[in-house]
Tab-separated table of C-alpha atoms in Angstrom:
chain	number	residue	atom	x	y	z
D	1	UNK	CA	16.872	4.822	77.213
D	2	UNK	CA	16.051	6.253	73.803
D	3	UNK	CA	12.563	7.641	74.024
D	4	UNK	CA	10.820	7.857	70.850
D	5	UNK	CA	6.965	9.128	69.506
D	6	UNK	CA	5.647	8.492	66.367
D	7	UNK	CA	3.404	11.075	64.262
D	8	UNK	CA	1.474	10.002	61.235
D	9	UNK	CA	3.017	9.418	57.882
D	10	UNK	CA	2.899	12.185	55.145
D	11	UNK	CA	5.016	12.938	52.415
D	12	UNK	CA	7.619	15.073	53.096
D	13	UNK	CA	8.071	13.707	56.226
D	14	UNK	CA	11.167	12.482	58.331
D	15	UNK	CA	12.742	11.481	61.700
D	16	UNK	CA	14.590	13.915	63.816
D	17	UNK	CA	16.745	12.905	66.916
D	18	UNK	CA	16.537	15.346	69.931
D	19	UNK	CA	19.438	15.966	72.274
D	20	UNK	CA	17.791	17.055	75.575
D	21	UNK	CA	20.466	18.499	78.212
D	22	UNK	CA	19.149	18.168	81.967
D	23	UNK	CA	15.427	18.215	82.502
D	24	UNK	CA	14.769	20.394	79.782
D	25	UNK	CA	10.619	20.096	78.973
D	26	UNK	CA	9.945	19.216	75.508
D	27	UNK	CA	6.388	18.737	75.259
D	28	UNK	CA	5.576	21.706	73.650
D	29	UNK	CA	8.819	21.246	71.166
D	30	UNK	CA	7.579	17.630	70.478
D	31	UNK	CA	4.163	18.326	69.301
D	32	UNK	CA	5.017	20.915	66.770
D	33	UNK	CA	7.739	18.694	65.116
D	34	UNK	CA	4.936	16.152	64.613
D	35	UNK	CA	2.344	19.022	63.588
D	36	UNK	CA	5.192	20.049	60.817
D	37	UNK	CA	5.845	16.314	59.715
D	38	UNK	CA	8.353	14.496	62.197
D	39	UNK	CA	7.261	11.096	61.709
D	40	UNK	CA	9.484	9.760	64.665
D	41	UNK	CA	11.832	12.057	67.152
D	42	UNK	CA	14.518	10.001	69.386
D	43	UNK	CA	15.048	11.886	72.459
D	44	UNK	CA	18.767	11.456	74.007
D	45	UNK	CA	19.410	12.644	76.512
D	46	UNK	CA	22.320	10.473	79.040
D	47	UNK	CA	25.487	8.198	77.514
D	48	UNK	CA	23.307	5.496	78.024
D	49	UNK	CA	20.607	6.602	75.087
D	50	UNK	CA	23.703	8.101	73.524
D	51	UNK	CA	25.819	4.593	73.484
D	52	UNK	CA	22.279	3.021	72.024
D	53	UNK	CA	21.857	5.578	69.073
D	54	UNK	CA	25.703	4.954	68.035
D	55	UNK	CA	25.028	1.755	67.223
D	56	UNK	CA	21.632	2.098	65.191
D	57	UNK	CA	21.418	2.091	61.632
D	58	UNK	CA	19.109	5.173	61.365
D	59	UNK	CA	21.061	8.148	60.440
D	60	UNK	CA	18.753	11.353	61.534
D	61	UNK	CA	17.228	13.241	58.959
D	62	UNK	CA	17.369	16.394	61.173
D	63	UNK	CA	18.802	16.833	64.847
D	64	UNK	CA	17.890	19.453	67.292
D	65	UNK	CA	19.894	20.330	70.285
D	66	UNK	CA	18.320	21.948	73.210
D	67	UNK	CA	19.678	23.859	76.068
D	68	UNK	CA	19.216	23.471	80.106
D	69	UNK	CA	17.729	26.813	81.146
D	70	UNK	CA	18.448	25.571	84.697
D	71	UNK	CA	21.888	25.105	84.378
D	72	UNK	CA	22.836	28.602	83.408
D	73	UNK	CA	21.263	29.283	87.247
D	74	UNK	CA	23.256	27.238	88.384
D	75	UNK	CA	21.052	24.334	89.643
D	76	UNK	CA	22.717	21.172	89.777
D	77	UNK	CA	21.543	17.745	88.455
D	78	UNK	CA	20.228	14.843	90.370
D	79	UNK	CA	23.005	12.685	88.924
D	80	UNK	CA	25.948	12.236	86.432
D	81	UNK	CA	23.974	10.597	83.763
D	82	UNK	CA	22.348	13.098	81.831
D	83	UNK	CA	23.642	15.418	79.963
D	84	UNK	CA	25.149	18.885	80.662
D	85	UNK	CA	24.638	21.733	78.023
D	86	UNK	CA	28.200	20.967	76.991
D	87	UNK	CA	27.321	17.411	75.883
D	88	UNK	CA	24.652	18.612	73.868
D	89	UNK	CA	26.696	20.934	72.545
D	90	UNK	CA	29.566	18.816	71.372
D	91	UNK	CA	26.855	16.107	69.749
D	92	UNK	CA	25.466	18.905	67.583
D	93	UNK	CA	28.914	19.720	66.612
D	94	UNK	CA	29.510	15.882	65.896
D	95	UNK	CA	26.097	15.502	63.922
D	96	UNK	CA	27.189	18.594	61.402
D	97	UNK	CA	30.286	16.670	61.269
D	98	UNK	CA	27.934	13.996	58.966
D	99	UNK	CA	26.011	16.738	57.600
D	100	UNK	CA	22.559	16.117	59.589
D	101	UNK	CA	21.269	19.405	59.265
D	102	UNK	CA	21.258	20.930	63.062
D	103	UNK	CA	18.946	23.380	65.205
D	104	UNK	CA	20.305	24.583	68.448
D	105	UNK	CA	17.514	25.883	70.749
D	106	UNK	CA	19.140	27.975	74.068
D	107	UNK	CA	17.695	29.959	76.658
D	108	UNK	CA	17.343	33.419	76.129
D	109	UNK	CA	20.283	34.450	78.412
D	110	UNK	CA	22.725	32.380	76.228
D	111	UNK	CA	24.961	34.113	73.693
D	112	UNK	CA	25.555	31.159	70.657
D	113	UNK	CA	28.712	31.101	69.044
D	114	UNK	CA	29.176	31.901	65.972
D	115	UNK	CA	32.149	28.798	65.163
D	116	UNK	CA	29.514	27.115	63.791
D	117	UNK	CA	28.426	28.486	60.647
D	118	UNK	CA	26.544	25.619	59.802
D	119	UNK	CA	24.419	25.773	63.270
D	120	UNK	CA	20.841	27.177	63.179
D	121	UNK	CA	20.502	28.331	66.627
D	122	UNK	CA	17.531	30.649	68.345
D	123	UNK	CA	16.892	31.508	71.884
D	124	UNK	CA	13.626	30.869	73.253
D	125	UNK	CA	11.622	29.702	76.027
D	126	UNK	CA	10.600	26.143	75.957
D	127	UNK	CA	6.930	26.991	76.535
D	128	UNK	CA	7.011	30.196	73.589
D	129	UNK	CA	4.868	27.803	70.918
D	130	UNK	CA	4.958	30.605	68.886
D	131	UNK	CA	8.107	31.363	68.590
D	132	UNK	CA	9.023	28.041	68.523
D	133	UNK	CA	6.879	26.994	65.719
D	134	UNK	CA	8.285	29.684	63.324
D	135	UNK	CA	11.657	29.013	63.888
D	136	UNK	CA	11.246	25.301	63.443
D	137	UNK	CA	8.991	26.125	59.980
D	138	UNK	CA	11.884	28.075	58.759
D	139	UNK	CA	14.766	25.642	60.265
D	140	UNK	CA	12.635	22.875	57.768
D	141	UNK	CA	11.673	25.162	54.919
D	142	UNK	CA	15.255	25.932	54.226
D	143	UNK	CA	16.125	22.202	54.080
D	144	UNK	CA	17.433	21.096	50.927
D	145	UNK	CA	15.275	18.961	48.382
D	146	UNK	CA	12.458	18.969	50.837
D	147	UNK	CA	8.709	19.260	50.138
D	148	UNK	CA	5.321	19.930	52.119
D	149	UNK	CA	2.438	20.747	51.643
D	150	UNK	CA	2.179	23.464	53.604
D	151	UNK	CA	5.670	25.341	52.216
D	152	UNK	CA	5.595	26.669	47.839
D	153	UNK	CA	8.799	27.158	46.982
D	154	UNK	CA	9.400	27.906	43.361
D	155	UNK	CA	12.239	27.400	41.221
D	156	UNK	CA	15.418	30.113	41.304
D	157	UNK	CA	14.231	31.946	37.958
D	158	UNK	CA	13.052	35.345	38.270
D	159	UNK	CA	9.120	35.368	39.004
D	160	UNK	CA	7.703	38.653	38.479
D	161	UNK	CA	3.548	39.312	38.932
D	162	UNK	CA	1.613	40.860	36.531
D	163	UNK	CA	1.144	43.843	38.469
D	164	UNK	CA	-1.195	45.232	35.884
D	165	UNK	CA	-4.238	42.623	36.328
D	166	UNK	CA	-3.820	43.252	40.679
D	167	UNK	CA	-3.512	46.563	40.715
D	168	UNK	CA	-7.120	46.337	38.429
D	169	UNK	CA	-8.238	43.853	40.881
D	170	UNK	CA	-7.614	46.422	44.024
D	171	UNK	CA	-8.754	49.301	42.728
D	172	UNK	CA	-12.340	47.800	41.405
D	173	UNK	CA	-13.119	46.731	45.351
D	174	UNK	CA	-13.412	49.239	48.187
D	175	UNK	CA	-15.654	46.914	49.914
D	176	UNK	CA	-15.777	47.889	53.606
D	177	UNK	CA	-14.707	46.522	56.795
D	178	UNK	CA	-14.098	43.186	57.134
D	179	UNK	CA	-14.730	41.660	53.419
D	180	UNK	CA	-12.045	44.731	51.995
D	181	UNK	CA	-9.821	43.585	55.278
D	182	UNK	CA	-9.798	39.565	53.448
D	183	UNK	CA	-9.457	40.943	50.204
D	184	UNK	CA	-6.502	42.494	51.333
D	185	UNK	CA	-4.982	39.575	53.283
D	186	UNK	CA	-5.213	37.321	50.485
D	187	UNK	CA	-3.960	39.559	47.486
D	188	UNK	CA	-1.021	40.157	49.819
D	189	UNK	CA	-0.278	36.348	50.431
D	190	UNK	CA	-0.932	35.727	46.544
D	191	UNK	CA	1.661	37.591	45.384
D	192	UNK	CA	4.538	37.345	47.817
D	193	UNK	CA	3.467	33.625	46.942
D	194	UNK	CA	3.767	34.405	43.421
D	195	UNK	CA	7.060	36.088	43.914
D	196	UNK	CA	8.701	32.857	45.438
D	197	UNK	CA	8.114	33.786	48.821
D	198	UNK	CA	7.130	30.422	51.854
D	199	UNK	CA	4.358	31.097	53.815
D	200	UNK	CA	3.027	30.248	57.857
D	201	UNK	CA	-0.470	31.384	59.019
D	202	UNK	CA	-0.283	32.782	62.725
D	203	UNK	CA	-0.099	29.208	64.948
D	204	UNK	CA	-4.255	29.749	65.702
D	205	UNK	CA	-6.841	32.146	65.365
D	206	UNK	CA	-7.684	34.893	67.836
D	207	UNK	CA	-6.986	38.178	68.830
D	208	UNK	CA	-4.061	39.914	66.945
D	209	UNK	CA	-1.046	38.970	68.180
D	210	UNK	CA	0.714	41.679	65.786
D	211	UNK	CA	1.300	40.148	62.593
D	212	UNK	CA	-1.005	38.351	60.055
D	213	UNK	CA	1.454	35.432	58.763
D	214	UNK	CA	5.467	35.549	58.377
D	215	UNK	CA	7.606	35.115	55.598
D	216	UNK	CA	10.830	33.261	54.592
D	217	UNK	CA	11.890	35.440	51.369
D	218	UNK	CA	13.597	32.964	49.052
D	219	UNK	CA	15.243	29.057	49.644
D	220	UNK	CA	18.736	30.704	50.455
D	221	UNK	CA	17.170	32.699	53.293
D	222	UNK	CA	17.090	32.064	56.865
D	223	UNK	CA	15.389	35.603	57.588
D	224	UNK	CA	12.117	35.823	58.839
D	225	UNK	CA	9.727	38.524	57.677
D	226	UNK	CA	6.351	39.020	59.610
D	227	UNK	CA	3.180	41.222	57.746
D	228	UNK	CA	0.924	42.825	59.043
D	229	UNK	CA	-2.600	44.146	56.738
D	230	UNK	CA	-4.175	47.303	57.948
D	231	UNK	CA	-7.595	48.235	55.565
D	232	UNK	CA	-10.112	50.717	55.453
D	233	UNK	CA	-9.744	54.167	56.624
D	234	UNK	CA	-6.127	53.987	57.534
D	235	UNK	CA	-4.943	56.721	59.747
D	236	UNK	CA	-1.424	57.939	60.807
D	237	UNK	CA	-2.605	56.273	64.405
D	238	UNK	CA	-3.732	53.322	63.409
D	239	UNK	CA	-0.600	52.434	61.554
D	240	UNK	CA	1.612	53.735	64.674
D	241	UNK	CA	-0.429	51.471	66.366
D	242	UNK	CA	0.131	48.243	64.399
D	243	UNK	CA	4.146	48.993	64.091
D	244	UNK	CA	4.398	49.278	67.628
D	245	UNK	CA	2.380	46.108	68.205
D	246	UNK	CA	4.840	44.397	64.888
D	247	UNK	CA	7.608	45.745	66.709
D	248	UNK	CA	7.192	44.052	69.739
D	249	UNK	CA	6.047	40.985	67.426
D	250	UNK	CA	9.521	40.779	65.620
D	251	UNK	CA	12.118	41.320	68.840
D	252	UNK	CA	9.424	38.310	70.871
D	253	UNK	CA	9.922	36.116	67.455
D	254	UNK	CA	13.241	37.060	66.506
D	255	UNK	CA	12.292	37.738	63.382
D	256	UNK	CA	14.912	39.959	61.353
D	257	UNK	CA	12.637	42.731	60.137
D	258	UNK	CA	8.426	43.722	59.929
D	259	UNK	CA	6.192	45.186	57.544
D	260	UNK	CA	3.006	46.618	57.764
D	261	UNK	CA	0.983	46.579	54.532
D	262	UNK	CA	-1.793	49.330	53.982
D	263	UNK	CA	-4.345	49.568	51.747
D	264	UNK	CA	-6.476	52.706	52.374
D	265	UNK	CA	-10.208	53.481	51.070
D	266	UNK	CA	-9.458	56.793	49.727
D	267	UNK	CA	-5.678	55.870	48.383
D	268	UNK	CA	-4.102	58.347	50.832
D	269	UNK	CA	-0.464	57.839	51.345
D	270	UNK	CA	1.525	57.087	54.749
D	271	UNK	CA	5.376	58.268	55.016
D	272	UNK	CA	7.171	55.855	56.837
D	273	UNK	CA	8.012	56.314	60.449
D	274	UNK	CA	11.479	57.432	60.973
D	275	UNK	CA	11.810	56.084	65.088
D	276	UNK	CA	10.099	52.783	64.859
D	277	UNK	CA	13.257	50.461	64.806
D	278	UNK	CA	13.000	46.648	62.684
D	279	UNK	CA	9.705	48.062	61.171
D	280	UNK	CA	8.774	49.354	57.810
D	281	UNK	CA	5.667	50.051	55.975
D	282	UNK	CA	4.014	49.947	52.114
D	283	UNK	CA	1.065	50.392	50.523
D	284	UNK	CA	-0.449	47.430	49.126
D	285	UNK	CA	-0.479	49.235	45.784
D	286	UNK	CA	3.476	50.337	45.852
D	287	UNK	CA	4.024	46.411	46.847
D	288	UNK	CA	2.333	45.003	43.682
D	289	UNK	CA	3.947	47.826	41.430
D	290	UNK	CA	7.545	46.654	43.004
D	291	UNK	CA	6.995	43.186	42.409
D	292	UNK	CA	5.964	43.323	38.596
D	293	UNK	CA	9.636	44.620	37.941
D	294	UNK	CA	11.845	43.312	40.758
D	295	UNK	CA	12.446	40.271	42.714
D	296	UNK	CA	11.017	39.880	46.247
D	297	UNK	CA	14.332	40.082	47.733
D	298	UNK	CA	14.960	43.221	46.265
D	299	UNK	CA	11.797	44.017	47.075
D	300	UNK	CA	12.147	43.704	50.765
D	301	UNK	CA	15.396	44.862	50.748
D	302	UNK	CA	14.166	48.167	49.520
D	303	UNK	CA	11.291	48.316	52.403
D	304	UNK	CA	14.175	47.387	55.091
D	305	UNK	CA	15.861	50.457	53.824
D	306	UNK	CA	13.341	52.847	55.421
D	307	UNK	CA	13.823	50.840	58.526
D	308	UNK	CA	16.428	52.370	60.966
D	309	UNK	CA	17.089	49.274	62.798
D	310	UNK	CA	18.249	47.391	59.966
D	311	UNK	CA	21.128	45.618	59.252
């Protein structure tokens, strides 16, 4: 049968269908659709369900295919009912077909092809929320005509800051440790916000897991940017430190490049690392000087430069 689990109604919101092969878990999967505004998810997961969606009248806002981890081991079903990787497969393929935008979630092991060009696809672990939840934020934020709360896009026309009023603003506070630290944090997420960047917070507080929020650069972008803010009396080790932690942060997330934004006390300059692959840094200062004359993407193309693992 069709299962099915309602979330509260928001604007912004819609109703995704889920093609499950095997026994995959979803639990985790299902609760962050609802968190980011599924109102109603149809699981399908056997020809029977399948038969029963063919002949609703609900056409899917968004679909989501997701992988067996089990059967790339090589474990065998109970029965013939449900279906095989394969079937889940072809249904995405049918689904982009009618133009239901489509997310294809695979075990790590699997390589996706690339026939598809239409197919989001990421490989995770069915129990990685994190991962999950960015993936799935940037899979919706990249949707056309949609709107939440949570997401700012801004129109296509060039949006520069006025670099002259924040770079006033930074160099009036040298407040110490943690209060210079939130200054920081928010004058960065102001003005990639300003710039026409979309924003998610880390899934919940707690220790660092690496990164301080991640970034979706503009609507026609499906990379994934995390920052990381590093205050106060910023030392060559301390900002070795935080790339190898962003590092290890973008290859979990699968995010396509890091950046570690400093803002030191004394105004002392870093030179970027050289060895640290998918990981670049700035001073807070050089950011908001870029982005009074250039767009973000240039922006961040500009950072990725100094990266030597970039693409």
């Amino acid at each position: 049968m069709v299962e099915s689990k309602t979330g509260s109604s928001q604007a912004g919101a819609m109703d995704a269908v889920i093609l499950r092969a095997g026994n995959a878990n979803l639990d985790i999967l299902s609760d962050i659709c609802y968190e980011s505004g599924v109102t109603e998810a149809r699981v399908i997961s056997n020809s029977v369900a399948d038969r029963m969606a063919e002949h609703s009248d609900v056409r899917p806002d968004i679909a989501i295919g997701v992988l067996d981890p089990d059967e790339f081991l090589g474990a065998k079903q109970a029965d013939g009912t449900g279906f095989t990787n394969a079937d889940v497969l072809l249904r995405v393929g049918m689904l982009l077909e009618r133009r239901v935008p489509a997310l294809l979630i695979a075990p790590p092991a699997f390589r996706v092809s690339q026939s598809l060009p239409s197919l989001i696809a990421i490989t995770s672990e069915l129990n990685d929320s994190e991962t999950l939840k960015i993936h799935l934020w940037a899979f919706l934020a990249t949707l056309p005509e949609m709107h939440r709360g949570d997401f700012s896009w801004r129109d296509s026309d060039l949006r520069l800051i006025n670099a002259n009023r924040l770079l006033k603003i930074l160099r009036q506070h040298t407040q110490p440790g943690f209060a210079m630290y939130r200054l920081a944090e928010e004058l960065v997420e102001e003005i990639l916000r300003q710039s026409g960047a979309s924003f998610v917070k880390k899934p919940r507080p707690g220790p660092s897991g690496g990164f301080d929020f991640a970034i979706i650069p503009s609507r026609d972008s499906q990379d994934i940017i995390l920052i990381e803010v590093q205050t106060g009396n910023v030392s060559t080790g301390r900002l070795r430190e935080a790339e190898e932690k962003l590092k290890h942060a973008v290859r979990e997330r699968q995010a396509k490049l890091g950046i570690v934004v400093y803002w030191d006390r004394e105004g002392r300059l870093f030179p970027a690392r050289e060895e640290v692959s998918q990981v670049a840094r700035v001073s807070l200062e050089e950011l908001i000087q870029s982005l009074g004359t250039r767009e973000l993407t240039e922006v961040i193309g500009r950072i990725a430069s100094s990266s030597p693992g970039h693409v």
